[in-house]
Amino acid sequence: MLLRNNVTVIGEGKPPLLLCNGFGCDQRIWRYMVPALSARYQLILFDQVGSGGSDRTAYDPQKYATLSGYAQDVIEICQALGLKQTAVVAHSVGTMIVLLAAIKAPQLFSRIVMVAPSPYYINEPGYHGGIDREDMNQLLHLMETDYNGWADLFAALLMGPTTPATVSQELATQFCTTDCSIARHFAEVSFFADNRADLPHLQVPTLLLQCTQDVAAPAEVGEYLLNHLPQATLVMMQATGHCPHLSAPMETLAAMESFLAQDN
C-alpha cells in the first residue's frame, strides 16, 4: 500500500503527522506548508489512488464506490508504518475520509485538523450544504465533455473571486494530473456522499478550520459540524475560498499550531 498510494515520509525522530488530500489533489497540494511542518513533525504524505504518483492499476471502482474504500487506504498506510495515536491534517472530502478511518480504527489517531470540511455538499430541505444538486450534476456533466474546461471552472469556484488567478490555476493543474475517468467517479462519490449520520461516532478531538466565502463549505456547514461532532472546536479564518493551504498557508499553520502542540 505504500507504493499503491505513493507514500512519502519526511524526517524521523519527531511526532508523526499524516496529511490527507481532498478530491482531485495529490500530496503536492501541501507544499507551501511542508517546510514549516517538517521542522516539528515527521510528515507522512500520500496520493489517493488515481491521483499523483499513485498506482492507478490499483483503482477498483467497486472498492472506491464509497468513501469507505479511501478510508481503508488511510488505515492501511498507518498500519504499514506502525503509526498509532497519530495527528492528522485533512482537507475537504479528505476530512470525511479520515473521519471514517478514525471511527473504524480510533487507536490510530490522536487528533484531527479538518481544513474546509463538510459532511455533505448538497443543499437539502433543512440543510444548507452550499451546492444545489442540479448545479453539481451540471459540473459532473462538464467533466465528461470538457475536462480541462471543468478543471479551470471548478478551481476558480473553489478558490473564490479574491484569490489570485495563479493560485486558482495551480489547483486546476492539480485536477489535470488526475486520471479523468477516475476523477469523474471520485467526484460523484465525494460530492454526493452524506456523512452527517457518522459525525456523532467520532471520538477524537477535532479542530475545524473554516474559511469565509467558501462555496463548498459555507458557514452553516461549520456550525453544523460543531454541533454534531462530540469533541470539536471551530476556528473561523480570514482566508477566503476552499483551499487555504494554497491561498493562505501561514494563517492555516498558525490556526492549527496550538491544537497540534497539545500532543507533544
XYZ file of C-alpha atoms in Angstrom:
264
model
C 0.000 0.000 0.000
C 2.971 2.344 0.370
C 3.612 2.048 -3.367
C -0.099 1.976 -4.143
C -0.582 5.390 -2.525
C 2.862 6.797 -3.363
C 3.557 7.353 0.339
C 6.272 9.881 1.192
C 7.819 10.074 4.661
C 9.786 13.206 5.532
C 12.012 13.187 8.624
C 12.432 10.903 11.597
C 12.618 11.099 15.361
C 9.704 13.537 15.551
C 5.979 13.129 16.239
C 4.234 11.823 13.108
C 1.724 13.962 11.239
C -0.349 12.499 8.401
C -1.605 14.818 5.636
C -4.729 13.667 3.784
C -5.634 15.313 0.464
C -9.095 16.146 -0.743
C -10.688 15.381 -4.109
C -8.586 15.815 -7.239
C -5.334 16.727 -5.478
C -2.121 14.913 -4.726
C 0.419 15.429 -1.950
C 1.984 18.428 -3.707
C -1.028 20.458 -2.569
C 0.665 20.775 0.846
C 3.951 22.107 -0.498
C 3.613 25.596 0.997
C 3.162 24.131 4.483
C 5.663 21.260 4.347
C 8.798 23.264 5.238
C 7.312 24.644 8.470
C 5.591 21.396 9.461
C 8.651 19.239 8.771
C 10.630 21.249 11.323
C 8.382 19.859 14.079
C 6.907 16.652 12.707
C 7.690 13.542 10.753
C 5.381 14.077 7.797
C 3.512 11.300 6.034
C 2.080 12.337 2.678
C 0.280 10.203 0.120
C -1.834 10.290 -3.032
C -5.368 8.964 -3.256
C -5.497 6.093 -5.754
C -5.943 7.608 -9.202
C -4.092 10.835 -8.477
C -0.466 11.966 -8.489
C 2.071 9.161 -8.396
C -0.331 6.515 -7.089
C -0.618 3.105 -8.712
C -3.596 3.664 -10.967
C -3.839 -0.037 -11.740
C -4.893 -0.440 -8.091
C -8.081 1.501 -8.742
C -11.119 -0.703 -8.116
C -14.428 1.019 -8.927
C -16.234 -1.258 -6.504
C -13.893 -0.568 -3.594
C -13.911 3.171 -4.256
C -17.660 3.415 -4.820
C -17.872 4.958 -1.337
C -15.504 6.992 0.818
C -15.019 3.897 2.998
C -12.628 2.483 0.391
C -10.427 5.551 0.697
C -10.691 5.402 4.489
C -9.441 1.817 4.426
C -6.377 3.014 2.486
C -5.619 5.525 5.258
C -5.880 2.791 7.882
C -3.579 0.514 5.891
C -0.990 3.278 5.445
C -0.955 3.873 9.200
C -0.654 0.159 9.901
C 2.132 -0.322 7.354
C 4.151 2.452 9.005
C 3.380 1.295 12.537
C 1.615 4.543 13.386
C -0.534 4.844 16.497
C -2.168 7.879 18.097
C -1.154 9.988 15.109
C -2.263 13.539 14.399
C -3.866 14.158 11.020
C -4.452 17.239 8.891
C -7.095 16.614 6.221
C -8.687 18.805 3.581
C -12.189 18.913 2.105
C -13.508 15.406 1.360
C -10.292 14.109 2.923
C -11.771 15.189 6.240
C -14.619 12.703 5.902
C -12.222 10.007 4.694
C -10.220 10.497 7.889
C -13.409 10.654 9.968
C -14.465 7.237 8.669
C -10.968 5.849 9.269
C -10.907 7.199 12.825
C -14.331 5.762 13.608
C -13.223 2.344 12.359
C -9.740 2.412 13.937
C -9.728 5.084 16.679
C -6.471 3.793 18.186
C -4.577 5.090 15.171
C -5.463 8.759 15.631
C -4.870 11.276 18.421
C -6.366 14.444 16.937
C -7.674 15.669 13.611
C -7.432 19.046 11.915
C -10.207 19.395 9.338
C -9.480 22.101 6.754
C -12.624 23.329 4.944
C -14.627 20.243 5.985
C -18.138 19.251 5.004
C -20.174 16.125 5.803
C -22.464 16.743 2.814
C -22.083 19.276 -0.003
C -25.625 19.269 -1.391
C -28.456 21.580 -0.311
C -31.432 19.727 1.132
C -34.574 20.912 2.954
C -33.379 21.992 6.391
C -29.689 21.671 5.490
C -27.514 24.146 3.609
C -24.586 22.256 2.129
C -23.638 25.002 -0.301
C -24.312 23.449 -3.731
C -27.625 22.719 -5.448
C -27.948 19.174 -6.744
C -28.674 20.344 -10.284
C -25.587 22.561 -10.307
C -23.473 19.617 -9.189
C -24.956 17.420 -11.912
C -24.039 20.070 -14.479
C -20.460 20.191 -13.172
C -20.210 16.417 -13.431
C -21.527 16.554 -16.993
C -18.904 19.171 -17.849
C -16.222 16.823 -16.503
C -17.300 14.269 -19.086
C -17.472 16.661 -22.040
C -14.650 19.146 -21.356
C -12.392 18.007 -18.529
C -9.863 20.833 -18.842
C -12.642 23.405 -19.010
C -14.219 21.864 -15.928
C -10.872 21.971 -14.088
C -10.461 25.692 -14.751
C -14.062 26.494 -13.813
C -14.195 24.359 -10.677
C -10.822 25.594 -9.425
C -11.967 29.199 -9.826
C -15.221 28.454 -7.991
C -13.427 26.786 -5.105
C -10.732 29.413 -4.721
C -13.183 32.309 -4.910
C -13.037 35.678 -6.699
C -10.494 37.304 -4.364
C -7.821 34.624 -4.847
C -5.109 35.421 -7.428
C -5.615 33.639 -10.739
C -2.209 31.990 -10.428
C -3.337 30.170 -7.282
C -6.566 29.013 -8.930
C -4.530 27.785 -11.882
C -2.322 25.761 -9.548
C -5.408 23.958 -8.256
C -6.672 23.408 -11.820
C -3.295 21.911 -12.730
C -3.632 19.513 -9.787
C -7.021 18.408 -11.117
C -5.485 17.756 -14.524
C -2.865 15.367 -13.134
C -5.631 13.013 -12.026
C -6.918 10.327 -14.372
C -10.070 11.962 -15.768
C -12.277 8.854 -15.633
C -11.236 8.131 -12.040
C -11.695 11.808 -11.157
C -15.258 11.735 -12.516
C -16.104 8.737 -10.340
C -14.341 10.185 -7.288
C -16.197 13.488 -7.763
C -19.574 11.779 -7.713
C -18.595 9.719 -4.661
C -17.206 12.792 -2.895
C -19.888 15.363 -3.534
C -22.931 13.141 -3.087
C -21.581 11.317 -0.020
C -23.701 12.080 3.049
C -21.695 11.529 6.230
C -23.926 13.503 8.576
C -25.037 10.391 10.455
C -21.393 9.407 11.071
C -20.421 12.599 12.883
C -21.547 11.629 16.427
C -19.401 8.474 16.265
C -16.061 10.301 16.028
C -14.344 10.166 19.425
C -11.176 12.070 18.500
C -10.518 15.749 19.329
C -11.144 17.746 16.163
C -10.256 21.253 15.019
C -12.452 22.721 12.293
C -10.770 25.372 10.140
C -13.356 27.245 8.115
C -12.811 29.953 5.531
C -15.048 32.817 4.521
C -16.678 32.856 1.083
C -16.299 29.089 0.702
C -18.903 27.878 -1.801
C -18.250 24.221 -0.939
C -18.288 24.610 2.856
C -20.298 27.682 3.873
C -20.604 28.988 7.432
C -23.729 26.925 8.069
C -21.716 23.741 7.491
C -19.131 24.749 10.073
C -21.853 25.335 12.651
C -23.456 22.008 11.764
C -20.173 20.167 12.297
C -19.529 21.978 15.574
C -22.964 20.947 16.843
C -22.701 17.294 15.779
C -19.073 16.312 16.429
C -18.547 15.304 20.074
C -15.116 16.920 20.523
C -14.913 19.773 18.040
C -13.534 23.306 18.105
C -14.290 25.757 15.295
C -11.890 28.457 14.096
C -13.134 30.942 11.520
C -10.240 32.051 9.339
C -9.821 35.289 7.434
C -8.754 33.280 4.381
C -11.323 33.020 1.613
C -12.257 30.103 -0.613
C -11.928 26.368 -0.117
C -8.156 25.797 -0.130
C -6.397 27.922 2.499
C -3.343 25.641 2.458
C -2.804 27.066 -1.053
C -4.098 30.625 -0.659
C -3.163 31.345 2.989
C -0.660 28.729 4.219
C 0.780 30.874 7.008
C -2.636 31.615 8.500
C -3.533 27.936 8.210
C -0.344 26.908 10.015
C -0.951 29.440 12.778
C -4.556 28.316 13.227
C -3.600 24.682 13.817
C -0.374 25.171 15.766
C -1.614 25.197 19.360
C -4.127 22.399 18.710
C -1.463 20.064 17.327
C 1.019 21.026 20.046
C -1.248 19.527 22.711
C 0.024 16.073 21.761
C 3.714 16.967 22.108
